[in-house]
Coordinates of C-alpha atoms and ligand atoms in Angstrom, one line a residue:
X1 CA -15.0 20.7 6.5
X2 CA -16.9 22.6 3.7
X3 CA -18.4 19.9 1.3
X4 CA -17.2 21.7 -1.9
X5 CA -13.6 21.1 -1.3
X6 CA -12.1 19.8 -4.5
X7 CA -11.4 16.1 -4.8
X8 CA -7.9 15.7 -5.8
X9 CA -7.5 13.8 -9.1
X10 CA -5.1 11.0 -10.5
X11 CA -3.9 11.1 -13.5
X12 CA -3.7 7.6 -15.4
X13 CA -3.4 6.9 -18.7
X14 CA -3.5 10.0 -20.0
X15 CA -7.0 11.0 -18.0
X16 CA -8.2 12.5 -14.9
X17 CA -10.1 10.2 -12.4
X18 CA -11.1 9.8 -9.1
X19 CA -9.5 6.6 -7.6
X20 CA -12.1 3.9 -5.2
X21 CA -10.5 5.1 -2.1
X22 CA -11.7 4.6 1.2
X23 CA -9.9 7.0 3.4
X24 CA -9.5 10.7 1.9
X25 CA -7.1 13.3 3.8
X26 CA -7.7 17.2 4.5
X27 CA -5.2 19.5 2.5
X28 CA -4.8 22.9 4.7
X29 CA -3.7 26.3 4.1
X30 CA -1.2 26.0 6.9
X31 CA -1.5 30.0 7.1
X32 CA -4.9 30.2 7.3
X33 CA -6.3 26.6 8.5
X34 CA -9.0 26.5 5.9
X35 CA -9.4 22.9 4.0
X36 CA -9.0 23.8 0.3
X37 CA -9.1 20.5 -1.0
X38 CA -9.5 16.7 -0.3
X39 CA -6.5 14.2 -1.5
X40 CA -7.1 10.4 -1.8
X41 CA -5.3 7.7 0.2
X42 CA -5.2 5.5 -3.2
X43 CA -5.2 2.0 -2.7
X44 CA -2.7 -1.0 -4.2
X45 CA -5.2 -1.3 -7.2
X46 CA -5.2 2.0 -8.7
X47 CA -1.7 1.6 -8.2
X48 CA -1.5 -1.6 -10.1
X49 CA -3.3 0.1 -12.9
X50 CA -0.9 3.0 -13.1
X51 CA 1.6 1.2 -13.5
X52 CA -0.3 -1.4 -15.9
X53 CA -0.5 1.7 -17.8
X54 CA 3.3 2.8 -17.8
X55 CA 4.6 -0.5 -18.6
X56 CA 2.0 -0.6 -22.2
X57 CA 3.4 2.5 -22.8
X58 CA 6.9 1.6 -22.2
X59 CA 8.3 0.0 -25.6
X60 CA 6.5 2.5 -27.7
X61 CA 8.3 5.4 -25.6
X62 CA 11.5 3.5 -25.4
X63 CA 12.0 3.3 -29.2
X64 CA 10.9 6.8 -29.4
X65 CA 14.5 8.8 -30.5
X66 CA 16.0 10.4 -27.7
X67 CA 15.2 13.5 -29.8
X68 CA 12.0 13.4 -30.2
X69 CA 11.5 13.0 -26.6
X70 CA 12.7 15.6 -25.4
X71 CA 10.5 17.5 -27.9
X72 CA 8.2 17.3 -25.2
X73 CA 9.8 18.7 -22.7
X74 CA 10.8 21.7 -24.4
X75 CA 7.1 22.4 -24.4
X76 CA 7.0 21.7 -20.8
X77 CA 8.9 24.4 -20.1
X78 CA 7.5 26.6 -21.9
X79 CA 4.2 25.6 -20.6
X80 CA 5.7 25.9 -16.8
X81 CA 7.2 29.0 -17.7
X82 CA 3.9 30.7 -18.4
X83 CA 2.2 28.9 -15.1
X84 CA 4.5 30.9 -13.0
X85 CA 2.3 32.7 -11.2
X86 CA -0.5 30.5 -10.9
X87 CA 1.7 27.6 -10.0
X88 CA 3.1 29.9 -7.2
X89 CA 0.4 31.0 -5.4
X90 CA -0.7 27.4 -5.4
X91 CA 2.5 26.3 -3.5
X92 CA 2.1 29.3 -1.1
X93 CA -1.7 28.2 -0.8
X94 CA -0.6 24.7 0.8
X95 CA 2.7 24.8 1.9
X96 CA 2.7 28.2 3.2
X97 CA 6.0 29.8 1.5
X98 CA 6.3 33.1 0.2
X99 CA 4.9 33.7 -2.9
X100 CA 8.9 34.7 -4.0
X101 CA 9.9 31.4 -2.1
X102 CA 7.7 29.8 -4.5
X103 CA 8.6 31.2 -7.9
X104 CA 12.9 30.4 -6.6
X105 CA 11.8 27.3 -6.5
X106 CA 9.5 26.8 -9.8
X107 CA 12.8 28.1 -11.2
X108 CA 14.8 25.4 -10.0
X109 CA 12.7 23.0 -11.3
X110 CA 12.0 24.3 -14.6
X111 CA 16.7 24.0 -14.7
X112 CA 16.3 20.7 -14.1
X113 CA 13.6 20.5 -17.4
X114 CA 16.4 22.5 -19.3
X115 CA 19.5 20.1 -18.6
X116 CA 17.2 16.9 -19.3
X117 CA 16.6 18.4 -22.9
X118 CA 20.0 17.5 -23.1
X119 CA 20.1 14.1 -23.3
X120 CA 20.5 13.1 -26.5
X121 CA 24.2 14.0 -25.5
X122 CA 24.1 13.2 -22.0
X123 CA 22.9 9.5 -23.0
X124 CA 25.8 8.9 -24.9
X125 CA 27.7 5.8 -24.0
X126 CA 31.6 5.4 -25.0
X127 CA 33.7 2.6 -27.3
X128 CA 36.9 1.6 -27.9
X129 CA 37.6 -0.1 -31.2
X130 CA 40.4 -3.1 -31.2
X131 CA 40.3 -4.2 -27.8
X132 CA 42.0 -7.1 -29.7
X133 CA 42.5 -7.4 -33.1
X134 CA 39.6 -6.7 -35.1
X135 CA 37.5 -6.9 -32.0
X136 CA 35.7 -3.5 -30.9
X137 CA 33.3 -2.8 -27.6
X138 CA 31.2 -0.4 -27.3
X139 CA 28.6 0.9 -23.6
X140 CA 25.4 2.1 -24.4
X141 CA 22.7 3.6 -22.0
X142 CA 19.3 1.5 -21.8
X143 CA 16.5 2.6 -19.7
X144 CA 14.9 0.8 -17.2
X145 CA 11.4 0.3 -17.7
X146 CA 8.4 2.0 -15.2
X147 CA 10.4 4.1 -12.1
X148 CA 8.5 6.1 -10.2
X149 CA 9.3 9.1 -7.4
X150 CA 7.8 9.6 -3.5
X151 CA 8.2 13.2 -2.7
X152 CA 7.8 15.7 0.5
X153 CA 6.2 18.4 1.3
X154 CA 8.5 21.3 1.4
X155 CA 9.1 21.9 -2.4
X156 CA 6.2 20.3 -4.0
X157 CA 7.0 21.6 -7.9
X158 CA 10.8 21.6 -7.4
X159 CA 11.4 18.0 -6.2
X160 CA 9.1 16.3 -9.0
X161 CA 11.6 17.9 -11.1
X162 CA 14.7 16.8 -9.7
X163 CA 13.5 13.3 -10.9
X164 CA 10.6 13.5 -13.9
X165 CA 12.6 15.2 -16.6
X166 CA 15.2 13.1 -16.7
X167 CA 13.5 9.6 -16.1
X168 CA 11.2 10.4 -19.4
X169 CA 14.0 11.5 -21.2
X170 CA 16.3 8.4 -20.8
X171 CA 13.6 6.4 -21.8
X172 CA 11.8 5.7 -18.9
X173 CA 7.6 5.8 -18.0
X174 CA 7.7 7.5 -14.6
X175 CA 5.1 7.7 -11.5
X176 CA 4.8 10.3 -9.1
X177 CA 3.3 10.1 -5.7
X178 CA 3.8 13.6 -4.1
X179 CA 3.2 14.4 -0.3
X180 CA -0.2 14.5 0.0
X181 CA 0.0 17.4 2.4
X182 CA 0.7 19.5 -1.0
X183 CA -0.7 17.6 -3.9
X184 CA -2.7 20.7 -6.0
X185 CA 1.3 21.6 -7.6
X186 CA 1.3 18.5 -8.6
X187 CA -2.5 18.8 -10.3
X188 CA -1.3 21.8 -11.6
X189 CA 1.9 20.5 -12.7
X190 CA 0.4 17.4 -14.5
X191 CA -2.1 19.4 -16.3
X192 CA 0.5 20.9 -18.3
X193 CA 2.1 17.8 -19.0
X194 CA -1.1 16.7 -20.4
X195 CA -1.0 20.2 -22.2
X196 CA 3.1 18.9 -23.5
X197 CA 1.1 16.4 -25.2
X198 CA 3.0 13.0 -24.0
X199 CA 2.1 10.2 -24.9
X200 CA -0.7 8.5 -22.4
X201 CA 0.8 6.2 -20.0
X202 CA 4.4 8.1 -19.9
X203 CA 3.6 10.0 -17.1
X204 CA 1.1 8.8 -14.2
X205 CA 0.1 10.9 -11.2
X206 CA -1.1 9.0 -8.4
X207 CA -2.0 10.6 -4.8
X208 CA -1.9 9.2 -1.4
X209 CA 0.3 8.1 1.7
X210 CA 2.0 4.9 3.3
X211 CA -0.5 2.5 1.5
X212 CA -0.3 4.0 -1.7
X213 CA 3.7 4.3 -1.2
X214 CA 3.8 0.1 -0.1
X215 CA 2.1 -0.8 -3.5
X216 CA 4.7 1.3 -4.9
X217 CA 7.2 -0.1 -3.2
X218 CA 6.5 -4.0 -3.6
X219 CA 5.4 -3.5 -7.4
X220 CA 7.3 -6.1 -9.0
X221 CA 7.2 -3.9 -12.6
X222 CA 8.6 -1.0 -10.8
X223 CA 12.3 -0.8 -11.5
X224 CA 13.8 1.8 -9.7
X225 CA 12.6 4.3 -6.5
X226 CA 13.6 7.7 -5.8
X227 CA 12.8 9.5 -2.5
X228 CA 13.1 12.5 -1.1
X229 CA 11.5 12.9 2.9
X230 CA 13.1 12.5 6.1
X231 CA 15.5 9.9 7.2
X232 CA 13.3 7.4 9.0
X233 CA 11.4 7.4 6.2
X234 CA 13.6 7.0 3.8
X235 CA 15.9 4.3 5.6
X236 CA 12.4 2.7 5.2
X237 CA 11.9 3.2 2.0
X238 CA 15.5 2.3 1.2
X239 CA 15.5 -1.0 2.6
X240 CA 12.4 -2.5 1.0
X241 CA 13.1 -1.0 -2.3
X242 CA 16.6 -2.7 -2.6
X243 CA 14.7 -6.0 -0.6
X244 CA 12.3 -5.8 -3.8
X245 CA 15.6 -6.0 -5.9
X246 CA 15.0 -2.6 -7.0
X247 CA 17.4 0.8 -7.6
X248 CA 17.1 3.5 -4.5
X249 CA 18.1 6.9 -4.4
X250 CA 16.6 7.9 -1.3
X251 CA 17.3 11.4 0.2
X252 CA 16.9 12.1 4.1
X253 CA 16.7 15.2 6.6
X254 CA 19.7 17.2 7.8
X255 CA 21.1 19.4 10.6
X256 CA 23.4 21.8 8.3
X257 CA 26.1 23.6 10.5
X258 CA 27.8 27.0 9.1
X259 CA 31.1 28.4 10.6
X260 CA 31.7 32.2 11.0
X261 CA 35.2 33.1 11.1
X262 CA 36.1 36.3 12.3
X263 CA 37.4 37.7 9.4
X264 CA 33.7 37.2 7.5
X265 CA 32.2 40.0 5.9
X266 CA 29.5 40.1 9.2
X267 CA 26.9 42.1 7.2
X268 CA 26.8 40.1 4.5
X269 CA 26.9 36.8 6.4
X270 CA 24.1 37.9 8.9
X271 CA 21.6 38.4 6.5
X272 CA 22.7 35.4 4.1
X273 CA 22.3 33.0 7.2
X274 CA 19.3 35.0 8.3
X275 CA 17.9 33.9 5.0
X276 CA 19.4 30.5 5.1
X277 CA 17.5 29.8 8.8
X278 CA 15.0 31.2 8.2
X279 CA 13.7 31.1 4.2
X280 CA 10.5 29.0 3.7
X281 CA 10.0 29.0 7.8
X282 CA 13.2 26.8 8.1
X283 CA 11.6 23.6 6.1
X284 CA 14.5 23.5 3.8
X285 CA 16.5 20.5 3.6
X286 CA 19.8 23.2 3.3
X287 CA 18.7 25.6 5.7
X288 CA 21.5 26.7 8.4
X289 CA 20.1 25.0 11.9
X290 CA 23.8 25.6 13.9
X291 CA 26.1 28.3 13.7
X292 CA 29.3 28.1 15.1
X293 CA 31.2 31.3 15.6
X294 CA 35.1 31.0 16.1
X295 CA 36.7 33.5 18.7
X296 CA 35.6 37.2 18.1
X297 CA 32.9 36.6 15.9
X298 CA 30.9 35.6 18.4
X299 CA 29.6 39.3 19.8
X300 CA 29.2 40.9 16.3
X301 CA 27.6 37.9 14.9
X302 CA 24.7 36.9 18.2
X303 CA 24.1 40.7 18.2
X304 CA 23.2 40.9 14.3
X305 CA 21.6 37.5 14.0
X306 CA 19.4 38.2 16.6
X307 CA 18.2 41.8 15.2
X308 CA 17.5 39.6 12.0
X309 CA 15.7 37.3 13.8
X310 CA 13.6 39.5 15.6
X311 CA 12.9 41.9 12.6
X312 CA 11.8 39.4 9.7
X313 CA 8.2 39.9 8.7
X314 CA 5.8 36.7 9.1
X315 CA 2.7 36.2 7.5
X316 CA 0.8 35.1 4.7
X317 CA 2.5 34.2 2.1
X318 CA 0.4 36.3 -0.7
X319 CA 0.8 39.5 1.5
X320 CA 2.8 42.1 0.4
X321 CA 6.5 42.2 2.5
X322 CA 6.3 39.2 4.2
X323 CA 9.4 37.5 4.3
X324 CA 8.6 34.2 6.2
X325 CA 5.1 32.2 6.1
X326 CA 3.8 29.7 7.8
X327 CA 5.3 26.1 9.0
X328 CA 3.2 23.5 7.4
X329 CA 0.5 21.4 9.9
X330 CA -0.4 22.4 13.9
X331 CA 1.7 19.3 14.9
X332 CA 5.0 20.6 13.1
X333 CA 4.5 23.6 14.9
X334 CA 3.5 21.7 18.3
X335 CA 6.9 20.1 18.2
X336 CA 8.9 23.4 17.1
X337 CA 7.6 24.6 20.0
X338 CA 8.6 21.7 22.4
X339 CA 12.1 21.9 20.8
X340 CA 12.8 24.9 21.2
X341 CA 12.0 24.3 25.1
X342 CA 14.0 21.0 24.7
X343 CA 17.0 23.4 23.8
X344 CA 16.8 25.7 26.9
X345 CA 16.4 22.9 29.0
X346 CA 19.5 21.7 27.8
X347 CA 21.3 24.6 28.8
X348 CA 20.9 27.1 26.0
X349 CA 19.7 31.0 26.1
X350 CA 16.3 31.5 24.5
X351 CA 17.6 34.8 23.0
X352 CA 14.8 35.4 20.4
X353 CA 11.7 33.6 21.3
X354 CA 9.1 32.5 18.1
X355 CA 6.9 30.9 20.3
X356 CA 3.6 31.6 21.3
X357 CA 3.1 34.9 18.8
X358 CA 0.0 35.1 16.3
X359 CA -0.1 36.5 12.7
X360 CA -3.3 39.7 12.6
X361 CA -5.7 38.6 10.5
X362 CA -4.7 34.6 10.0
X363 CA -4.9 34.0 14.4
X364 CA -5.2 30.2 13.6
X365 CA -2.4 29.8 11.0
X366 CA 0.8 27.6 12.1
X367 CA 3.0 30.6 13.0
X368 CA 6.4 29.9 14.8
X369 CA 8.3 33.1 14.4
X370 CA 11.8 33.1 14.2
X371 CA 14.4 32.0 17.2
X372 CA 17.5 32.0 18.3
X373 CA 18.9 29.5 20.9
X374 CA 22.2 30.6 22.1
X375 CA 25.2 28.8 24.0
X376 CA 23.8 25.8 23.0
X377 CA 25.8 23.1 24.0
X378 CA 27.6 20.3 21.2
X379 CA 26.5 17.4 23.7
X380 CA 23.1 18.2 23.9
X381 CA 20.9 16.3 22.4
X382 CA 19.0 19.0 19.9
X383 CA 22.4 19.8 18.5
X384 CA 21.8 16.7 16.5
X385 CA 17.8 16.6 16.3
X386 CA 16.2 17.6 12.8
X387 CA 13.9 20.7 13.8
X388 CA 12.5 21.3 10.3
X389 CA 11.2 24.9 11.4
X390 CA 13.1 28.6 12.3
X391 CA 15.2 28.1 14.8
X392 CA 19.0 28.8 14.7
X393 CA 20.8 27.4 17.9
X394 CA 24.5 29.0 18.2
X395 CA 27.7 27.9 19.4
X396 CA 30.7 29.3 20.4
X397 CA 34.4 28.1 19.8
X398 CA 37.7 29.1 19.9
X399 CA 39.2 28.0 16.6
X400 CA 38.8 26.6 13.3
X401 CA 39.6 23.2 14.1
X402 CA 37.1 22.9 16.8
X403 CA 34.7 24.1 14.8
X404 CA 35.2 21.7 11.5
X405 CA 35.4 18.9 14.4
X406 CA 32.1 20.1 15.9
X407 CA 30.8 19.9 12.1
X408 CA 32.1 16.6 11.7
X409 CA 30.5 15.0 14.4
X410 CA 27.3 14.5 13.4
X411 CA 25.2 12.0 11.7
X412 CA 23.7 14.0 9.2
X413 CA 26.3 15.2 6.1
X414 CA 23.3 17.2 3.8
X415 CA 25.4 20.2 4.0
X416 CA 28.1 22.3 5.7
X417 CA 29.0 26.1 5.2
X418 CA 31.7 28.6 6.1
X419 CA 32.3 32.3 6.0
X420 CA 35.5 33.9 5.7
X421 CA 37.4 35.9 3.8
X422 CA 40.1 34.0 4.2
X423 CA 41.1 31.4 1.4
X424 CA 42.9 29.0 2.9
X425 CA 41.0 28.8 5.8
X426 CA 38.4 28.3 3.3
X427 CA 40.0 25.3 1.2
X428 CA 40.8 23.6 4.5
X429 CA 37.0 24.0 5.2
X430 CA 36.3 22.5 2.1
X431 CA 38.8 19.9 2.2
X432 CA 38.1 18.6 5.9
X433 CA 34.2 18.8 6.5
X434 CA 32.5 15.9 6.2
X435 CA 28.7 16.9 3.9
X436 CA 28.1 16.3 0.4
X437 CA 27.3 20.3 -0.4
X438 CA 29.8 22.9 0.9
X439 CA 29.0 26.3 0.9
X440 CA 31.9 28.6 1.2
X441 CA 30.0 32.3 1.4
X442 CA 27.0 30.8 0.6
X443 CA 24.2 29.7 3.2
X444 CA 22.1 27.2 0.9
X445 CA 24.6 25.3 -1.2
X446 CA 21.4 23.9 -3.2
X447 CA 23.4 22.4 -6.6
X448 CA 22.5 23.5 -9.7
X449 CA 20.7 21.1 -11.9
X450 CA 23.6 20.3 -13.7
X451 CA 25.6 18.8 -10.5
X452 CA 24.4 16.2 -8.3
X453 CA 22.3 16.8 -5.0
X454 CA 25.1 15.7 -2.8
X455 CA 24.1 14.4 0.7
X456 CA 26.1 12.2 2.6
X457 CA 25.9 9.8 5.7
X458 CA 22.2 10.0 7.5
X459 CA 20.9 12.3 4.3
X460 CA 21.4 10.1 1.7
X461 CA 20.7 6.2 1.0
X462 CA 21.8 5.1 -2.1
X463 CA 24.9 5.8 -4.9
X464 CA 23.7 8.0 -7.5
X465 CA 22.5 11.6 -6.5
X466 CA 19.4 13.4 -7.9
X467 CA 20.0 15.6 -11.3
X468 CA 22.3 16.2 -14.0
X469 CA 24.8 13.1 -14.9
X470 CA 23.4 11.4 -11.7
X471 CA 20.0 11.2 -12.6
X472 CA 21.0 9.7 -16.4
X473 CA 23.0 7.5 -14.9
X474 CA 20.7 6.5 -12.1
X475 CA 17.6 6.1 -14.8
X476 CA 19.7 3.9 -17.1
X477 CA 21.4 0.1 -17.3
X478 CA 24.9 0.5 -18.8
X479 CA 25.0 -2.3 -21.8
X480 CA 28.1 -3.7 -23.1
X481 CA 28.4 -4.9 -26.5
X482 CA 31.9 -7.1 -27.9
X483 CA 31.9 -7.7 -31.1
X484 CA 34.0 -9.8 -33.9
X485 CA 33.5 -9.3 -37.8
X486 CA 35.8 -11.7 -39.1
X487 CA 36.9 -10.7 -42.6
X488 CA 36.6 -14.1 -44.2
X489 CA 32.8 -13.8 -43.2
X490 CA 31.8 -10.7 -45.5
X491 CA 31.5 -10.6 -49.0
X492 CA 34.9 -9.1 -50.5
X493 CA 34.0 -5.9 -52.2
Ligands
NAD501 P1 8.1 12.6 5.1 O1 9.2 11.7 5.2 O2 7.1 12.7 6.2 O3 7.3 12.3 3.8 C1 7.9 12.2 2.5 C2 7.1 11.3 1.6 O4 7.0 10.0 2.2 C3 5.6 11.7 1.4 O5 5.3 11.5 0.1 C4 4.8 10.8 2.4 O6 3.5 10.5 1.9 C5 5.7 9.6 2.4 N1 5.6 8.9 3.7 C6 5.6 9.5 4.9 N2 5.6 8.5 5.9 C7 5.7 7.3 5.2 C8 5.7 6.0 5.7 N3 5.7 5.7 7.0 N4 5.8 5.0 4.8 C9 5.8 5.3 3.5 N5 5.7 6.5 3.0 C10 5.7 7.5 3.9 O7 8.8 14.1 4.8 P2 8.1 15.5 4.8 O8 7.7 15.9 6.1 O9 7.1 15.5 3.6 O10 9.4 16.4 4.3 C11 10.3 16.9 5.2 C12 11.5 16.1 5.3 O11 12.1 15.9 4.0 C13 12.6 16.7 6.2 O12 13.2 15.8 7.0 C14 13.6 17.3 5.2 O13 14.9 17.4 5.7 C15 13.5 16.3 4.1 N6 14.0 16.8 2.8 C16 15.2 16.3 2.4 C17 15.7 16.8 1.2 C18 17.0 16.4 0.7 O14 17.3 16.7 -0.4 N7 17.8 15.6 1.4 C19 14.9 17.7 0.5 C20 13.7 18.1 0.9 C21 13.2 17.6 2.1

């Protein structure tokens, strides 16, 4: 470890500062292994004081109009606009995506900014007037106080962003503790809210892992939780959230099937699930881990996926024409690796292998190139298991009803695609498969900020998505007001 490795920063208050922690954790450039900065395990008391913080600031930004607020973060946007590229190459620096992967997904954060500038509209409650005679109700909105956000690795500027806009604009003073295997977005990111000008105290950045997630969690002044990870942890986080009588929204991992019906356009649907598998290395929460072909598509399709497989071009993210980086830590790709054996163990052809192959010039980095496990069969256990990296396991079926019942059975319900140029086929896809996002052409049904992130069964834990209506609705405590003005009690003008 070189001594001048930055020392990650909180930011409390509305200043930068160096929390008392004991235990401080390596962050890695999975491509090339190098330590590029040290992150802070921050303990319960910084913790305490963040919030301390937020909740000060809490009545002044409550009363603040709706408009005003999001004053701010139409400067935000602006501000992440113009930090593009420097916000990109940090992403690729420690999570290892492309630096295109990383722009998409500053993009789709930056969406999330735009519909939350909305919400003078979007807080709006509704009335009725005579609900009896001369009586009149009326819902409003009311945020809830601090709320703070425990993110993941794999999209470290996008997933902030699925929460932070919104909980500030409702009303809200919002903490983030982002995955300390990626926390320099997160720097980055918080600088320019500093830039935006908000108010100190609205917005608190505080690093760590499991300890500093705990003191979030049994924070009696923190008043709602929302989590993005994988599904042990967020069952986890889940349970002692709501135990602490607070509001969850906790979203899990996934295994997303895609069905390819003969009739599919097989160019077109070779390289979108091509991209699907294996975009940012497979560590997408949407990307396509089964396909199931129906009757003839099965040749055309195994031929052309594999081709696809064995022709993407891995490397370092910052290099010109490479399509796939890195996965993100030597352990993740330790148990790729064992998977993918796992798979031909249990019975499945090992048609593209990603194991085992090295990157010129980064020899160290986390490579697993892309793979293809074919024949694998529905009972076996991986058909079900989370890999989180490139590999594409396919299966083989003879109709469309085996194939929506192969979707169906699984625990997982993130996501569920079909191609076909077929249209009823289609709406029957839609109608029967049991996922939250349906892609119907498309290989990463990723909602647009406007519509909530849908997940279902083992992906989600909760009620009320991430973004658009969702996340107002999640961020806010619905008010009812009846009210009487009896005539006789007003001066007669
Ligand atoms: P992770 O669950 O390891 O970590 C997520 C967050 O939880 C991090 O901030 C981490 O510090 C914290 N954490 C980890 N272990 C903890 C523990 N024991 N107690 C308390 N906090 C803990 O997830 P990851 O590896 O960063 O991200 C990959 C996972 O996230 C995959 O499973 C992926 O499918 C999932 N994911 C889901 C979605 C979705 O929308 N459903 C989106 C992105 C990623």
């Amino acid at each position: 470890m070189e001594q001048t490795a930055l020392k990650v920063q909180n930011f409390i208050q509305g200043t930068w500062h160096e929390p008392a922690a004991s235990e401080w954790l390596d962050v890695i450039n999975p491509a090339t292994t190098k330590v590029i900065a040290r992150v802070p395990v921050t303990p319960a008391s910084e913790v305490n004081r963040a919030v301390e913080a937020a909740a000060a600031a809490y009545p002044e930004w409550r009363r603040t109009p709706p408009l005003e607020r999001v004053q701010y973060l139409f400067r935000l946007k602006m501000l992440l606009e113009n930090a593009v590229d420097d916000l990109a190459r940090i992403i690729t620096n420690e999570c290892g995506k492309t630096y295109g992967e990383s722009v998409g997904e500053i993009q789709r954060g930056i969406e999330n900014v735009e519909v939350a500038c909305g919400i003078p509209t979007l807080m709006q409650g509704y009335n009725n007037e005579d609900i009896a005679s001369g009586i009149d109700e009326h819902m409003i909105r009311q945020p809830l106080g601090v709320v703070a956000a425990i993110t993941p690795f794999n999209f470290p500027a996008m997933i902030p962003l699925w929460f932070l806009p919104y909980a500030v604009a409702t009303g809200n003073c919002f903490l983030l503790k982002p995955s300390e295997k990626v926390p320099m977005t997160s720097v980055r990111l918080f600088e320019l809210i500093e830039q935006a000008g908000f108010p100190e105290g609205v917005l608190q950045l505080v690093n760590g892992s499991k300890e500093t997630v705990d003191a979030i969690l049994d924070h009696p002044d923190i008043k709602a939780i929302s989590f993005v990870g994988s599904t042990p942890v967020a069952k986890y986080i889940y349970s002692r959230a709501t135990a602490n009588g607070k509001r969850a929204q906790c979203q899990g991992g996934a295994k997303n099937p895609v069905v390819v019906l003969p009739d599919a356009d097989m160019e077109m649907t070779t390289r979108i699930i091509a991209d699907s598998s294996f975009g940012c290395a497979g560590q997408r929460c949407l990307a396509t881990s089964l396909a199931i072909t129906v009757g003839e598509a099965r040749n055309l399709f195994t031929e052309n996926i594999a081709d696809a497989a064995a022709s993407r071009v891995v490397g370092y993210g910052l290099d010109e024409g490479v399509q796939m980086g890195p996965v993100i830590r030597g352990d993740s790709k330790a148990r790729i690796d064992t998977l993918i054996g796992q798979g031909a163990k249990e019975g499945a052809t090992v048609l593209v292998d990603g194991r085992g192959k090295r990157v010129k010039g980064y020899e160290d980095g986390h490579f697993v190139f892309p793979t293809i496990l074919d024949g694998l069969p529905h009972e076996s256990d991986l058909s079900r298991t989370e890999i989180f990296g490139p590999v594409l396991s396919l299966l083989h079926v003879n109709t469309i009803d085996e194939a929506i019942k192969l979707v169906n059975d699984r625990s997982f319900g993130n996501m569920a695609c079909i191609f076909t140029s077929s249209g009823a086929a289609a709406r029957k896809f839609r109608y029967e498969a049991v996922a939250g996002n349906i892609g119907i052409n498309v290989g990463v049904a990723a909602p647009m900020a406007f519509f909530p992130f849908s997940g279902w069964g083992e992906s989600f834990f909760g009620d009320l998505h991430a973004q658009g209506r969702h996340g107002v609705e999640f961020y806010t405590q619905t008010k009812v007001v009846v009210e009487r003005w009896p005539k006789e009690w007003s001066r007669q003008f």
